Short mmCIF file of N, CA, C and O in Angstrom, two decimals:
data_model
loop_
_atom_site.label_atom_id
_atom_site.label_comp_id
_atom_site.label_asym_id
_atom_site.label_seq_id
_atom_site.Cartn_x
_atom_site.Cartn_y
_atom_site.Cartn_z
N MET A 1 216.90 -2.07 59.81
CA MET A 1 217.14 -3.48 60.97
C MET A 1 218.14 -3.99 60.02
O MET A 1 218.58 -4.96 60.77
N ALA A 2 217.60 -4.24 58.93
CA ALA A 2 218.76 -5.35 57.97
C ALA A 2 219.87 -4.77 57.97
O ALA A 2 220.88 -5.88 58.48
N THR A 3 220.95 -3.89 57.85
CA THR A 3 222.28 -3.45 57.96
C THR A 3 222.67 -3.76 59.14
O THR A 3 223.73 -3.91 59.29
N ALA A 4 221.64 -3.26 60.96
CA ALA A 4 222.01 -3.31 61.42
C ALA A 4 223.01 -5.06 61.83
O ALA A 4 223.79 -5.38 62.06
N ASN A 5 222.17 -5.77 61.54
CA ASN A 5 222.55 -7.38 61.74
C ASN A 5 223.66 -7.61 60.84
O ASN A 5 223.88 -8.82 61.05
N PHE A 6 223.23 -7.51 59.60
CA PHE A 6 225.04 -7.49 58.51
C PHE A 6 225.28 -7.17 59.26
O PHE A 6 227.02 -7.43 59.36
N ASP A 7 225.62 -5.81 59.85
CA ASP A 7 226.69 -5.57 60.26
C ASP A 7 227.03 -6.35 61.77
O ASP A 7 228.57 -6.56 61.32
N ARG A 8 226.88 -6.32 62.03
CA ARG A 8 227.15 -7.10 63.44
C ARG A 8 227.42 -8.93 62.85
O ARG A 8 228.20 -9.37 63.79
N GLN A 9 227.21 -9.34 62.15
CA GLN A 9 227.31 -10.40 61.79
C GLN A 9 229.30 -10.71 60.83
O GLN A 9 229.47 -11.01 61.28
N ILE A 10 229.13 -9.10 60.05
CA ILE A 10 230.15 -9.11 60.11
C ILE A 10 231.56 -8.61 60.85
O ILE A 10 232.59 -9.14 60.68
N ARG A 11 230.96 -8.10 62.08
CA ARG A 11 231.88 -8.10 63.48
C ARG A 11 232.35 -9.43 63.60
O ARG A 11 233.19 -9.26 64.31
N ASN A 12 230.76 -9.92 64.39
CA ASN A 12 231.29 -11.01 64.94
C ASN A 12 232.30 -12.76 64.07
O ASN A 12 233.23 -13.07 64.54
N THR A 13 232.64 -12.28 62.79
CA THR A 13 233.11 -13.31 61.92
C THR A 13 234.41 -12.08 61.71
O THR A 13 235.94 -13.00 61.58
N ILE A 14 234.65 -11.33 61.98
CA ILE A 14 236.18 -10.46 61.76
C ILE A 14 236.75 -10.77 63.43
O ILE A 14 237.83 -10.96 63.25
N GLU A 15 235.90 -11.05 64.21
CA GLU A 15 236.36 -11.15 66.15
C GLU A 15 236.97 -12.58 66.08
O GLU A 15 238.06 -13.37 66.72
N ALA A 16 235.94 -13.38 65.31
CA ALA A 16 236.86 -14.68 65.37
C ALA A 16 237.45 -15.02 64.83
O ALA A 16 238.23 -15.77 64.75
N PHE A 17 238.34 -14.79 63.16
CA PHE A 17 239.26 -14.91 62.28
C PHE A 17 240.05 -13.75 63.13
O PHE A 17 241.30 -14.51 63.36
N VAL A 18 240.41 -12.64 63.89
CA VAL A 18 241.47 -12.47 65.00
C VAL A 18 241.90 -13.45 66.12
O VAL A 18 242.66 -13.30 66.12
N GLU A 19 240.59 -13.79 66.52
CA GLU A 19 240.77 -14.74 67.77
C GLU A 19 241.40 -16.20 66.93
O GLU A 19 243.00 -16.33 67.88
N GLU A 20 241.10 -16.51 65.79
CA GLU A 20 241.92 -18.26 65.22
C GLU A 20 243.52 -17.57 64.83
O GLU A 20 244.56 -18.04 65.06
N LEU A 21 243.74 -16.16 64.55
CA LEU A 21 244.80 -15.72 63.98
C LEU A 21 246.17 -15.51 65.29
O LEU A 21 246.87 -16.09 64.69
N SER A 22 245.20 -15.15 66.29
CA SER A 22 245.97 -14.77 67.59
C SER A 22 246.58 -16.43 67.66
O SER A 22 247.56 -16.51 68.11
N GLY A 23 245.62 -17.04 68.07
CA GLY A 23 246.08 -18.82 68.29
C GLY A 23 246.95 -19.33 67.64
O GLY A 23 248.26 -19.71 68.19
N LEU A 24 247.04 -18.59 66.29
CA LEU A 24 248.27 -19.21 65.64
C LEU A 24 249.58 -18.63 65.73
O LEU A 24 250.67 -19.38 65.69
N VAL A 25 249.78 -17.66 65.92
CA VAL A 25 250.33 -16.51 65.92
C VAL A 25 251.00 -17.34 67.30
O VAL A 25 252.38 -17.39 67.57
N ARG A 26 250.77 -17.23 68.03
CA ARG A 26 251.01 -17.94 69.62
C ARG A 26 251.34 -19.26 69.57
O ARG A 26 253.07 -19.52 69.94
N ALA A 27 251.10 -20.07 68.79
CA ALA A 27 251.42 -21.30 68.43
C ALA A 27 252.47 -21.33 67.98
O ALA A 27 253.82 -22.17 68.35
N ALA A 28 252.61 -20.48 67.33
CA ALA A 28 254.30 -20.69 66.15
C ALA A 28 255.16 -19.61 66.52
O ALA A 28 255.90 -20.48 66.46
N ALA A 29 255.28 -19.01 67.55
CA ALA A 29 256.30 -18.26 68.63
C ALA A 29 256.65 -19.88 69.18
O ALA A 29 257.65 -19.51 69.44
N LEU A 30 255.01 -20.53 69.98
CA LEU A 30 255.76 -21.40 70.74
C LEU A 30 256.95 -22.11 70.44
O LEU A 30 258.01 -22.55 70.50
N GLN A 31 256.08 -22.59 68.49
CA GLN A 31 257.08 -23.19 68.34
C GLN A 31 258.53 -23.02 68.17
O GLN A 31 258.87 -23.73 68.18
N SER A 32 258.96 -22.03 67.47
CA SER A 32 260.24 -21.35 67.67
C SER A 32 260.93 -21.53 68.39
O SER A 32 262.20 -21.61 68.57
N VAL A 33 260.46 -21.31 69.42
CA VAL A 33 261.18 -21.10 70.86
C VAL A 33 261.00 -22.36 71.12
O VAL A 33 262.81 -22.40 72.05
N THR A 34 260.87 -22.92 71.25
CA THR A 34 261.16 -24.84 71.51
C THR A 34 261.73 -25.08 70.75
O THR A 34 263.12 -25.50 70.86
N GLU A 35 261.70 -25.25 69.19
CA GLU A 35 262.79 -25.36 68.61
C GLU A 35 264.63 -24.31 68.96
O GLU A 35 265.34 -25.10 68.48
N ALA A 36 264.25 -23.09 68.85
CA ALA A 36 264.79 -22.41 69.56
C ALA A 36 266.02 -22.88 70.30
O ALA A 36 267.20 -23.08 70.56
N PHE A 37 265.35 -23.46 71.44
CA PHE A 37 266.17 -23.73 73.17
C PHE A 37 265.56 -25.71 72.66
O PHE A 37 266.60 -26.04 73.67
N GLY A 38 265.52 -26.25 72.07
CA GLY A 38 265.52 -27.80 72.23
C GLY A 38 265.56 -28.22 73.26
O GLY A 38 264.95 -27.90 73.59
N ALA A 39 265.60 -29.81 73.73
CA ALA A 39 264.92 -30.44 74.27
C ALA A 39 266.40 -30.23 75.87
O ALA A 39 265.84 -30.05 76.30
N GLY A 40 266.98 -29.91 75.86
CA GLY A 40 268.33 -29.37 76.75
C GLY A 40 268.23 -28.69 77.29
O GLY A 40 269.26 -28.03 77.93
N GLY A 41 267.25 -27.24 76.53
CA GLY A 41 267.35 -25.80 77.04
C GLY A 41 268.61 -24.99 76.61
O GLY A 41 268.65 -23.84 77.14
N VAL A 42 269.15 -25.98 75.91
CA VAL A 42 270.45 -24.53 75.37
C VAL A 42 269.96 -23.98 73.83
O VAL A 42 269.56 -24.78 72.44
N PRO A 43 270.06 -23.22 73.59
CA PRO A 43 270.00 -22.66 72.20
C PRO A 43 270.55 -22.63 71.02
O PRO A 43 271.83 -23.13 71.25
N ALA A 44 269.92 -22.78 69.95
CA ALA A 44 270.71 -22.98 68.80
C ALA A 44 271.65 -22.24 68.51
O ALA A 44 271.50 -20.93 68.45
N ARG A 45 272.51 -22.88 67.56
CA ARG A 45 274.27 -22.29 67.87
C ARG A 45 273.48 -21.35 65.92
O ARG A 45 272.65 -21.66 65.21
N ARG A 46 273.30 -19.87 65.76
CA ARG A 46 273.06 -19.34 64.81
C ARG A 46 274.47 -17.47 64.19
O ARG A 46 274.27 -16.99 65.34
N GLY A 47 274.93 -18.25 63.38
CA GLY A 47 275.83 -17.34 63.22
C GLY A 47 277.10 -17.50 64.46
O GLY A 47 277.23 -18.48 65.48
N ARG A 48 278.52 -17.48 63.55
CA ARG A 48 279.83 -17.24 64.67
C ARG A 48 279.82 -16.54 66.02
O ARG A 48 278.55 -15.00 66.16
N GLY A 49 279.98 -16.92 66.90
CA GLY A 49 279.79 -16.56 68.24
C GLY A 49 278.85 -16.22 68.90
O GLY A 49 278.88 -15.50 70.05
N ALA A 50 277.31 -17.01 68.06
CA ALA A 50 275.94 -16.40 68.88
C ALA A 50 275.80 -17.05 70.25
O ALA A 50 275.00 -17.03 71.04
N VAL A 51 276.16 -17.86 70.76
CA VAL A 51 276.14 -18.84 72.10
C VAL A 51 277.39 -18.10 72.85
O VAL A 51 278.47 -17.91 72.37
N ASP A 52 276.65 -18.35 74.26
CA ASP A 52 278.58 -18.32 75.52
C ASP A 52 278.66 -20.10 75.66
O ASP A 52 280.59 -19.79 76.02
N ILE A 53 278.65 -21.04 74.97
CA ILE A 53 278.95 -22.19 75.76
C ILE A 53 279.38 -22.41 74.37
O ILE A 53 279.60 -22.38 73.49
N PRO A 54 280.54 -23.06 74.83
CA PRO A 54 281.77 -24.00 73.60
C PRO A 54 280.79 -25.66 73.40
O PRO A 54 280.10 -26.14 73.85
N ALA A 55 280.55 -24.75 71.70
CA ALA A 55 280.05 -25.75 70.85
C ALA A 55 280.59 -26.92 70.35
O ALA A 55 281.87 -26.70 70.27
N PRO A 56 280.53 -28.16 70.41
CA PRO A 56 281.89 -29.27 69.94
C PRO A 56 281.70 -28.68 67.94
O PRO A 56 281.12 -28.63 67.43
N THR A 57 283.15 -29.44 68.24
CA THR A 57 283.60 -29.10 67.09
C THR A 57 283.87 -30.83 65.85
O THR A 57 283.84 -30.73 65.07
N GLY A 58 282.79 -31.86 66.43
CA GLY A 58 282.85 -32.36 66.21
C GLY A 58 284.15 -33.06 66.10
O GLY A 58 284.65 -35.19 65.52
N ARG A 59 285.45 -33.20 66.78
CA ARG A 59 286.69 -33.35 67.05
C ARG A 59 287.01 -34.24 68.56
O ARG A 59 287.83 -34.53 68.16
N GLY A 60 285.90 -33.70 69.54
CA GLY A 60 285.61 -34.09 70.32
C GLY A 60 286.44 -33.32 71.82
O GLY A 60 286.68 -34.10 72.30
N ARG A 61 286.55 -32.26 71.32
CA ARG A 61 286.95 -31.01 71.55
C ARG A 61 287.22 -29.91 71.78
O ARG A 61 286.44 -29.66 70.42
N ALA A 62 286.99 -28.72 72.42
CA ALA A 62 287.04 -27.34 72.38
C ALA A 62 287.51 -26.78 71.10
O ALA A 62 288.88 -27.37 71.63
N LYS A 63 287.48 -25.79 70.74
CA LYS A 63 288.29 -24.61 69.82
C LYS A 63 289.47 -24.36 70.93
O LYS A 63 289.26 -23.52 72.37
N GLY A 64 290.55 -24.22 70.76
CA GLY A 64 291.92 -23.98 71.50
C GLY A 64 292.46 -24.74 72.51
O GLY A 64 293.47 -25.17 72.99
N GLN A 65 291.55 -25.90 72.35
CA GLN A 65 291.66 -27.09 73.06
C GLN A 65 292.63 -28.10 72.95
O GLN A 65 292.84 -28.43 71.19
N LYS A 66 294.30 -28.28 74.11
CA LYS A 66 295.03 -29.45 73.43
C LYS A 66 295.21 -30.60 72.58
O LYS A 66 294.01 -31.20 73.43
N ARG A 67 295.23 -30.88 71.74
CA ARG A 67 295.04 -32.67 71.64
C ARG A 67 295.88 -33.82 72.53
O ARG A 67 297.60 -33.16 72.66
N ALA A 68 295.47 -34.45 72.37
CA ALA A 68 296.78 -36.06 73.21
C ALA A 68 297.74 -35.98 72.60
O ALA A 68 297.16 -36.22 71.09
N PRO A 69 298.91 -36.28 73.28
CA PRO A 69 299.96 -36.28 72.42
C PRO A 69 299.47 -37.82 71.60
O PRO A 69 300.47 -38.53 70.64
N GLU A 70 298.80 -38.73 72.17
CA GLU A 70 298.24 -40.31 71.07
C GLU A 70 298.23 -39.81 69.75
O GLU A 70 298.18 -40.28 69.09
N ALA A 71 296.98 -39.59 70.11
CA ALA A 71 295.69 -38.84 68.99
C ALA A 71 296.58 -37.67 67.83
O ALA A 71 296.37 -38.32 66.56
N LEU A 72 297.89 -37.35 68.64
CA LEU A 72 298.20 -36.79 67.67
C LEU A 72 299.56 -36.93 67.00
O LEU A 72 299.57 -37.26 66.18
N ALA A 73 300.17 -38.14 67.50
CA ALA A 73 301.15 -39.27 66.91
C ALA A 73 300.12 -40.32 66.26
O ALA A 73 300.76 -40.10 65.07
N GLN A 74 299.51 -40.57 66.38
CA GLN A 74 298.56 -41.11 65.11
C GLN A 74 298.20 -40.40 64.51
O GLN A 74 298.41 -41.07 63.14
N LEU A 75 297.98 -38.76 64.02
CA LEU A 75 297.55 -38.12 63.28
C LEU A 75 298.96 -38.20 61.89
O LEU A 75 299.19 -37.89 61.14
N THR A 76 299.63 -37.65 63.29
CA THR A 76 301.07 -37.98 62.50
C THR A 76 301.57 -39.21 61.46
O THR A 76 301.31 -39.14 60.35
N GLU A 77 301.25 -40.02 62.28
CA GLU A 77 301.55 -41.21 61.01
C GLU A 77 300.99 -41.01 60.40
O GLU A 77 301.31 -42.10 59.16
N SER A 78 299.29 -41.34 60.64
CA SER A 78 298.29 -41.28 59.37
C SER A 78 298.78 -40.21 57.93
O SER A 78 298.61 -40.78 56.83
N LEU A 79 298.85 -38.94 58.61
CA LEU A 79 299.26 -38.05 57.35
C LEU A 79 300.58 -38.17 56.55
O LEU A 79 300.22 -38.26 55.72
N LEU A 80 301.77 -39.38 57.52
CA LEU A 80 302.45 -39.68 56.65
C LEU A 80 302.24 -41.42 55.23
O LEU A 80 303.12 -40.60 54.37
N SER A 81 302.09 -41.48 56.68
CA SER A 81 301.37 -42.60 55.32
C SER A 81 300.47 -42.41 54.61
O SER A 81 300.29 -42.74 53.26
N ALA A 82 299.80 -40.80 54.21
CA ALA A 82 298.55 -40.08 53.56
C ALA A 82 299.60 -40.33 52.42
O ALA A 82 299.49 -39.68 51.43
N ILE A 83 301.30 -39.62 52.75
CA ILE A 83 301.97 -38.39 52.02
C ILE A 83 302.78 -39.98 51.44
O ILE A 83 302.79 -39.33 49.84
N LYS A 84 303.09 -40.76 51.90
CA LYS A 84 303.99 -41.96 50.89
C LYS A 84 303.08 -42.92 49.84
O LYS A 84 303.55 -43.32 48.93
N ALA A 85 301.78 -42.91 50.05
CA ALA A 85 300.96 -43.48 49.39
C ALA A 85 300.49 -42.95 48.10
O ALA A 85 300.11 -42.93 47.17
N ASN A 86 300.42 -41.09 48.53
CA ASN A 86 299.52 -39.80 47.09
C ASN A 86 300.76 -39.19 47.67
O ASN A 86 300.43 -37.73 47.34
N PRO A 87 302.24 -39.49 47.02
CA PRO A 87 303.13 -38.36 46.96
C PRO A 87 302.82 -36.69 46.32
O PRO A 87 302.25 -37.18 44.89
N GLY A 88 303.38 -36.19 45.94
CA GLY A 88 303.24 -35.19 45.26
C GLY A 88 301.79 -34.18 45.37
O GLY A 88 301.62 -33.21 44.87
N GLN A 89 300.89 -34.86 46.46
CA GLN A 89 299.67 -33.64 46.86
C GLN A 89 299.85 -32.77 47.22
O GLN A 89 300.48 -32.55 48.09
N ARG A 90 298.93 -31.63 47.08
CA ARG A 90 298.76 -30.55 48.23
C ARG A 90 298.16 -30.75 48.92
O ARG A 90 297.45 -31.94 49.24
N MET A 91 297.93 -29.90 50.41
CA MET A 91 297.26 -30.47 51.52
C MET A 91 295.95 -30.52 51.84
O MET A 91 295.35 -31.57 52.21
N GLU A 92 295.70 -29.71 50.40
CA GLU A 92 293.93 -29.51 50.82
C GLU A 92 293.64 -31.32 49.93
O GLU A 92 292.18 -31.58 51.19
N GLU A 93 294.52 -31.42 49.51
CA GLU A 93 294.04 -33.55 48.36
C GLU A 93 294.23 -34.17 49.96
O GLU A 93 293.17 -34.72 49.52
N ILE A 94 295.46 -34.36 50.53
CA ILE A 94 295.63 -34.32 51.18
C ILE A 94 294.67 -35.32 52.32
O ILE A 94 294.12 -36.43 53.02
N ALA A 95 294.17 -33.44 52.73
CA ALA A 95 293.43 -33.47 53.96
C ALA A 95 291.81 -34.18 53.57
O ALA A 95 290.89 -34.78 54.22
N LYS A 96 291.15 -33.88 52.57
CA LYS A 96 290.03 -34.49 52.05
C LYS A 96 290.20 -35.74 51.90
O LYS A 96 288.94 -36.54 52.22
N GLY A 97 291.40 -37.00 51.53
CA GLY A 97 291.03 -38.21 51.34
C GLY A 97 291.83 -38.87 52.79
O GLY A 97 290.79 -39.61 52.62
N LEU A 98 291.46 -37.65 54.01
CA LEU A 98 291.65 -38.21 55.48
C LEU A 98 291.08 -37.75 56.23
O LEU A 98 289.97 -38.01 56.70
N GLY A 99 289.40 -37.34 54.89
CA GLY A 99 288.76 -36.09 55.55
C GLY A 99 288.21 -35.38 56.80
O GLY A 99 287.42 -35.85 58.11
N MET A 100 289.58 -35.08 56.57
CA MET A 100 289.50 -33.41 58.04
C MET A 100 290.07 -32.41 57.08
O MET A 100 289.89 -32.01 56.10
N SER A 101 290.25 -31.17 58.20
CA SER A 101 290.25 -29.93 57.78
C SER A 101 292.29 -29.72 57.40
O SER A 101 292.65 -30.57 57.95
N THR A 102 292.22 -28.96 56.82
CA THR A 102 293.91 -28.37 56.41
C THR A 102 294.35 -27.87 57.82
O THR A 102 295.83 -28.49 58.37
N GLY A 103 293.64 -26.93 58.54
CA GLY A 103 294.18 -26.63 59.77
C GLY A 103 294.30 -27.70 61.41
O GLY A 103 295.00 -27.63 62.25
N GLU A 104 293.60 -28.61 60.99
CA GLU A 104 294.01 -30.03 61.47
C GLU A 104 295.82 -30.56 61.34
O GLU A 104 295.90 -31.81 62.28
N LEU A 105 295.95 -30.63 59.90
CA LEU A 105 296.82 -31.69 59.69
C LEU A 105 297.78 -30.33 60.15
O LEU A 105 299.16 -30.90 59.38
N THR A 106 297.59 -29.34 60.38
CA THR A 106 299.34 -28.24 60.36
C THR A 106 301.04 -28.89 61.00
O THR A 106 301.28 -28.99 60.35
N LEU A 107 299.78 -28.70 61.92
CA LEU A 107 300.76 -28.88 62.71
C LEU A 107 301.57 -30.96 62.94
O LEU A 107 303.16 -30.90 63.12
N PRO A 108 300.86 -31.52 62.31
CA PRO A 108 301.68 -33.26 62.35
C PRO A 108 302.36 -32.87 61.21
O PRO A 108 302.99 -33.30 60.71
N ALA A 109 302.26 -31.35 59.81
CA ALA A 109 302.79 -31.69 59.03
C ALA A 109 304.27 -30.66 59.36
O ALA A 109 304.88 -31.28 59.26
N LYS A 110 303.87 -30.14 59.79
CA LYS A 110 304.97 -29.18 60.49
C LYS A 110 305.71 -30.13 60.98
O LYS A 110 307.58 -30.17 61.47
N LYS A 111 305.39 -31.29 62.60
CA LYS A 111 305.95 -32.14 63.10
C LYS A 111 307.30 -32.65 62.38
O LYS A 111 308.22 -33.80 62.52
N LEU A 112 306.22 -33.66 61.30
CA LEU A 112 307.07 -34.38 60.12
C LEU A 112 308.01 -34.01 58.96
O LEU A 112 309.18 -33.76 58.84
N LEU A 113 308.35 -32.12 58.81
CA LEU A 113 309.17 -31.47 58.34
C LEU A 113 310.22 -31.59 59.26
O LEU A 113 311.01 -31.69 58.91
N ALA A 114 309.95 -31.08 60.65
CA ALA A 114 310.97 -30.90 61.50
C ALA A 114 311.98 -32.30 61.38
O ALA A 114 312.80 -32.18 62.02
N GLU A 115 311.22 -33.60 61.69
CA GLU A 115 311.39 -34.64 61.79
C GLU A 115 312.53 -35.23 60.70
O GLU A 115 313.25 -36.20 60.25
N LYS A 116 312.53 -34.46 59.18
CA LYS A 116 313.06 -34.69 57.95
C LYS A 116 312.67 -36.01 57.67
O LYS A 116 312.75 -36.90 56.80
N LYS A 117 311.44 -35.90 57.62
CA LYS A 117 310.98 -37.54 57.43
C LYS A 117 309.54 -37.12 56.09
O LYS A 117 309.41 -37.92 54.80
N ILE A 118 309.48 -36.19 55.71
CA ILE A 118 308.56 -35.45 54.92
C ILE A 118 309.63 -34.41 53.69
O ILE A 118 310.40 -33.62 54.11
N ARG A 119 309.17 -34.12 52.24
CA ARG A 119 309.83 -32.53 51.59
C ARG A 119 309.05 -32.64 51.61
O ARG A 119 307.99 -32.79 51.26
N THR A 120 308.98 -31.23 50.65
CA THR A 120 308.29 -30.04 50.22
C THR A 120 308.59 -29.24 49.51
O THR A 120 309.85 -28.80 49.01
N LYS A 121 307.73 -29.48 48.09
CA LYS A 121 308.25 -28.22 46.82
C LYS A 121 307.20 -27.53 46.95
O LYS A 121 306.05 -27.64 46.39
N GLY A 122 307.46 -26.08 45.81
CA GLY A 122 306.36 -25.44 45.58
C GLY A 122 306.14 -23.95 47.50
O GLY A 122 306.79 -24.30 47.84
N GLU A 123 305.44 -23.27 47.48
CA GLU A 123 305.14 -22.13 48.54
C GLU A 123 303.69 -22.44 48.09
O GLU A 123 303.10 -21.81 46.87
N ARG A 124 303.17 -22.04 49.64
CA ARG A 124 301.83 -21.72 50.15
C ARG A 124 300.97 -22.89 49.50
O ARG A 124 301.28 -23.66 50.02
N ARG A 125 300.19 -22.02 48.58
CA ARG A 125 298.58 -23.42 48.30
C ARG A 125 299.43 -23.83 47.40
O ARG A 125 299.55 -25.15 47.28
N ALA A 126 300.85 -24.06 46.35
CA ALA A 126 300.76 -25.13 45.66
C ALA A 126 302.26 -25.80 46.09
O ALA A 126 302.86 -25.94 45.23
N THR A 127 302.44 -26.09 47.55
CA THR A 127 302.64 -26.82 47.79
C THR A 127 302.74 -28.22 48.15
O THR A 127 301.28 -28.59 48.35
N LYS A 128 303.55 -29.17 47.28
CA LYS A 128 303.66 -30.43 48.11
C LYS A 128 303.97 -31.29 48.24
O LYS A 128 305.36 -30.68 48.73
N TYR A 129 303.68 -31.81 49.12
CA TYR A 129 304.95 -33.12 49.59
C TYR A 129 305.07 -34.39 49.08
O TYR A 129 304.16 -34.72 48.47
N TYR A 130 305.77 -34.57 49.62
CA TYR A 130 306.85 -35.48 49.08
C TYR A 130 307.22 -36.44 50.32
O TYR A 130 308.06 -35.95 51.51
N PRO A 131 308.10 -38.44 50.29
CA PRO A 131 307.98 -38.50 52.00
C PRO A 131 309.37 -38.26 51.30
O PRO A 131 310.75 -37.94 50.38
N ALA A 132 310.60 -38.18 52.51
CA ALA A 132 311.99 -38.00 52.33
C ALA A 132 312.74 -39.28 52.29
O ALA A 132 312.31 -40.36 52.13
N THR A 133 313.79 -38.95 50.78
CA THR A 133 314.73 -40.34 50.30
C THR A 133 315.29 -40.87 50.89
O THR A 133 315.79 -39.34 51.90
#
């Protein structure tokens, strides 16, 4: 009789534990879903191409979208100023100084080269930029 009572206590304790554990798992799953979808109902970005909607790039335009001519002109002028202030720097150094990526500065650099406002020395990543003399 004592054994049956002891078995019942064990079973009740196990059932209570399983119920509590199930509740915790449900709460954790709900929290994960809430974090993934956030307040706006848009899934969080995880990895390359995980979301079908265009994600903001921090530059105010979607990937592949053309820049406004005024913004491009302003960026070209700031690149020219940076090259004049620090002649002989590589594009990585210039971009770091301007707080931009080298990809964002590619088109303005090509425009300045075409207009012969700057000149270069070196090749590929060793290219250094100088103001035209």
